[in-house]
């Protein structure tokens, strides 16, 4: 289904730890098709905009600092029921609570540096994909 996608990125800690390859391999093996992908180093103000919904949270400033500390690998991932399926693959936000074999269990270094982000709803997947990608950078399969 053309619209069945989610937005994801591999966070700076996983990029620095050379875990892009293993994470992409898990994503492909789980049946997702990558319909857009780019490596980008967010500015502080871009990280603030992306996580604006958490603006009042006590961890916001540290999160922004972390997310602008190095490049991320942003992706649009397609499969049936993509938002839910991807959240199953990555596990709980807190890696201490993530299931065995999930991406966060395997590659997160802390609650903040939890290796990957995945949209939490179809509405947010649309907004987040548009934050990173133009229509010309997306390939439907
Ligand atoms: P993510 O799925 O990208 O969505 C928001 C991010 O905020 C989350 O992953 C974590 O990186 C971070 N986060 C959420 N809760 C906390 C917390 N209690 N302390 C520090 N960072 C958090």
Short mmCIF file of C-alpha atoms and ligand atoms in Angstrom, two decimals:
data_model
loop_
_atom_site.label_atom_id
_atom_site.label_comp_id
_atom_site.label_asym_id
_atom_site.label_seq_id
_atom_site.Cartn_x
_atom_site.Cartn_y
_atom_site.Cartn_z
CA UNK A 1 0.00 0.00 0.00
CA UNK A 2 1.52 3.31 -1.07
CA UNK A 3 0.62 5.22 2.09
CA UNK A 4 1.56 2.56 4.54
CA UNK A 5 4.83 3.96 5.80
CA UNK A 6 6.55 5.12 8.90
CA UNK A 7 9.35 7.56 9.51
CA UNK A 8 12.50 6.49 11.36
CA UNK A 9 16.01 7.60 12.08
CA UNK A 10 19.13 5.97 13.42
CA UNK A 11 20.34 8.23 16.24
CA UNK A 12 23.84 9.73 16.64
CA UNK A 13 25.04 7.13 19.20
CA UNK A 14 24.25 4.22 16.87
CA UNK A 15 25.83 6.03 13.90
CA UNK A 16 29.01 6.71 15.94
CA UNK A 17 29.14 3.09 17.13
CA UNK A 18 29.13 1.80 13.51
CA UNK A 19 25.70 0.25 13.88
CA UNK A 20 24.06 1.65 10.73
CA UNK A 21 24.69 -1.59 8.81
CA UNK A 22 23.39 -4.03 11.43
CA UNK A 23 20.28 -1.88 12.05
CA UNK A 24 19.49 -1.57 8.31
CA UNK A 25 19.91 -5.32 7.98
CA UNK A 26 17.36 -5.92 10.75
CA UNK A 27 14.96 -3.46 9.11
CA UNK A 28 15.22 -5.25 5.75
CA UNK A 29 14.96 -8.72 7.30
CA UNK A 30 11.78 -7.62 9.10
CA UNK A 31 10.22 -6.92 5.68
CA UNK A 32 10.42 -3.12 5.40
CA UNK A 33 11.25 -1.49 2.08
CA UNK A 34 13.35 1.68 2.35
CA UNK A 35 11.62 4.30 0.23
CA UNK A 36 13.86 7.25 1.21
CA UNK A 37 17.10 7.58 3.14
CA UNK A 38 19.67 10.27 3.94
CA UNK A 39 22.40 11.02 6.47
CA UNK A 40 22.06 14.48 7.97
CA UNK A 41 23.63 16.39 10.87
CA UNK A 42 20.78 18.33 12.50
CA UNK A 43 21.40 21.86 13.77
CA UNK A 44 20.24 22.71 17.29
CA UNK A 45 17.27 24.58 15.90
CA UNK A 46 16.27 21.67 13.61
CA UNK A 47 16.46 19.26 16.57
CA UNK A 48 14.34 21.67 18.65
CA UNK A 49 11.70 21.80 15.90
CA UNK A 50 11.62 18.05 15.39
CA UNK A 51 11.15 17.38 19.12
CA UNK A 52 9.01 20.50 19.81
CA UNK A 53 6.27 18.30 21.29
CA UNK A 54 8.69 17.51 24.16
CA UNK A 55 9.60 21.21 24.65
CA UNK A 56 8.34 21.32 28.24
CA UNK A 57 9.90 18.03 29.33
CA UNK A 58 12.86 18.14 31.72
CA UNK A 59 14.99 16.10 29.28
CA UNK A 60 14.33 18.39 26.28
CA UNK A 61 17.60 20.43 26.33
CA UNK A 62 19.77 17.32 26.72
CA UNK A 63 17.81 15.54 23.99
CA UNK A 64 18.36 18.45 21.58
CA UNK A 65 22.07 18.54 22.43
CA UNK A 66 22.38 14.81 21.83
CA UNK A 67 20.37 14.85 18.59
CA UNK A 68 22.57 17.63 17.17
CA UNK A 69 25.84 16.01 18.38
CA UNK A 70 26.39 14.01 15.18
CA UNK A 71 24.65 12.75 12.05
CA UNK A 72 21.47 10.69 11.98
CA UNK A 73 20.26 8.37 9.20
CA UNK A 74 16.68 9.34 8.37
CA UNK A 75 14.39 6.92 6.50
CA UNK A 76 10.89 6.37 5.22
CA UNK A 77 10.01 2.70 5.64
CA UNK A 78 7.16 0.91 3.90
CA UNK A 79 5.23 -2.24 4.80
CA UNK A 80 1.68 -3.10 5.80
CA UNK A 81 0.84 -1.55 9.16
CA UNK A 82 4.26 0.14 9.13
CA UNK A 83 3.98 2.36 12.24
CA UNK A 84 2.97 -0.50 14.53
CA UNK A 85 5.28 -3.09 12.96
CA UNK A 86 8.29 -0.79 13.26
CA UNK A 87 7.54 -0.03 16.91
CA UNK A 88 7.48 -3.78 17.56
CA UNK A 89 10.86 -4.14 15.85
CA UNK A 90 12.49 -1.34 17.89
CA UNK A 91 10.97 -2.15 21.30
CA UNK A 92 10.10 0.15 24.22
CA UNK A 93 11.55 3.69 24.41
CA UNK A 94 13.47 2.69 27.53
CA UNK A 95 15.93 -0.02 26.44
CA UNK A 96 15.78 -1.55 29.93
CA UNK A 97 12.16 -2.44 29.11
CA UNK A 98 12.68 -3.36 25.44
CA UNK A 99 12.10 -7.00 24.48
CA UNK A 100 14.92 -9.39 23.61
CA UNK A 101 16.01 -9.13 19.99
CA UNK A 102 14.60 -5.63 19.46
CA UNK A 103 16.79 -2.91 17.94
CA UNK A 104 16.81 -0.84 21.13
CA UNK A 105 17.68 -3.84 23.29
CA UNK A 106 20.62 -4.58 21.02
CA UNK A 107 21.93 -1.10 20.20
CA UNK A 108 20.67 1.51 22.72
CA UNK A 109 23.15 2.89 25.22
CA UNK A 110 20.60 4.70 27.47
CA UNK A 111 17.00 5.94 27.55
CA UNK A 112 18.08 9.09 25.69
CA UNK A 113 20.54 7.34 23.36
CA UNK A 114 18.05 4.67 22.43
CA UNK A 115 19.53 4.04 18.96
CA UNK A 116 16.46 4.67 16.81
CA UNK A 117 13.32 6.77 16.55
CA UNK A 118 10.07 5.53 15.04
CA UNK A 119 6.88 7.56 14.54
CA UNK A 120 4.14 6.82 17.07
CA UNK A 121 1.13 7.37 14.75
CA UNK A 122 0.27 7.64 11.06
CA UNK A 123 -0.32 11.36 11.51
CA UNK A 124 3.16 11.87 12.99
CA UNK A 125 4.72 9.63 10.32
CA UNK A 126 3.37 12.01 7.66
CA UNK A 127 4.61 15.12 9.52
CA UNK A 128 8.02 13.66 10.37
CA UNK A 129 8.64 12.31 6.87
CA UNK A 130 7.84 15.76 5.47
CA UNK A 131 10.26 17.36 7.96
CA UNK A 132 13.18 15.42 6.44
CA UNK A 133 12.19 14.60 2.85
CA UNK A 134 10.68 16.36 -0.15
CA UNK A 135 8.37 14.53 -2.57
CA UNK A 136 11.33 14.26 -4.98
CA UNK A 137 13.36 12.25 -2.49
CA UNK A 138 10.83 9.45 -2.05
CA UNK A 139 10.66 6.31 -4.14
CA UNK A 140 7.56 4.17 -3.80
CA UNK A 141 7.83 0.42 -4.22
P1 LIG B 1 12.15 8.97 20.71
O1 LIG B 1 11.35 7.78 20.37
O2 LIG B 1 13.02 9.56 19.68
O3 LIG B 1 11.16 10.11 21.26
C1 LIG B 1 11.53 11.09 22.19
C2 LIG B 1 12.89 10.84 22.76
O4 LIG B 1 13.15 11.48 23.99
C3 LIG B 1 13.03 9.35 23.11
O5 LIG B 1 13.09 8.57 21.96
C4 LIG B 1 14.29 9.38 23.97
O6 LIG B 1 15.47 9.52 23.19
C5 LIG B 1 14.06 10.68 24.73
N1 LIG B 1 13.45 10.45 26.05
C6 LIG B 1 12.19 10.04 26.31
N2 LIG B 1 11.98 9.98 27.65
C7 LIG B 1 13.13 10.36 28.23
C8 LIG B 1 13.55 10.52 29.57
N3 LIG B 1 12.71 10.26 30.59
N4 LIG B 1 14.80 10.94 29.81
C9 LIG B 1 15.64 11.22 28.79
N5 LIG B 1 15.30 11.10 27.47
C10 LIG B 1 14.07 10.67 27.20
#
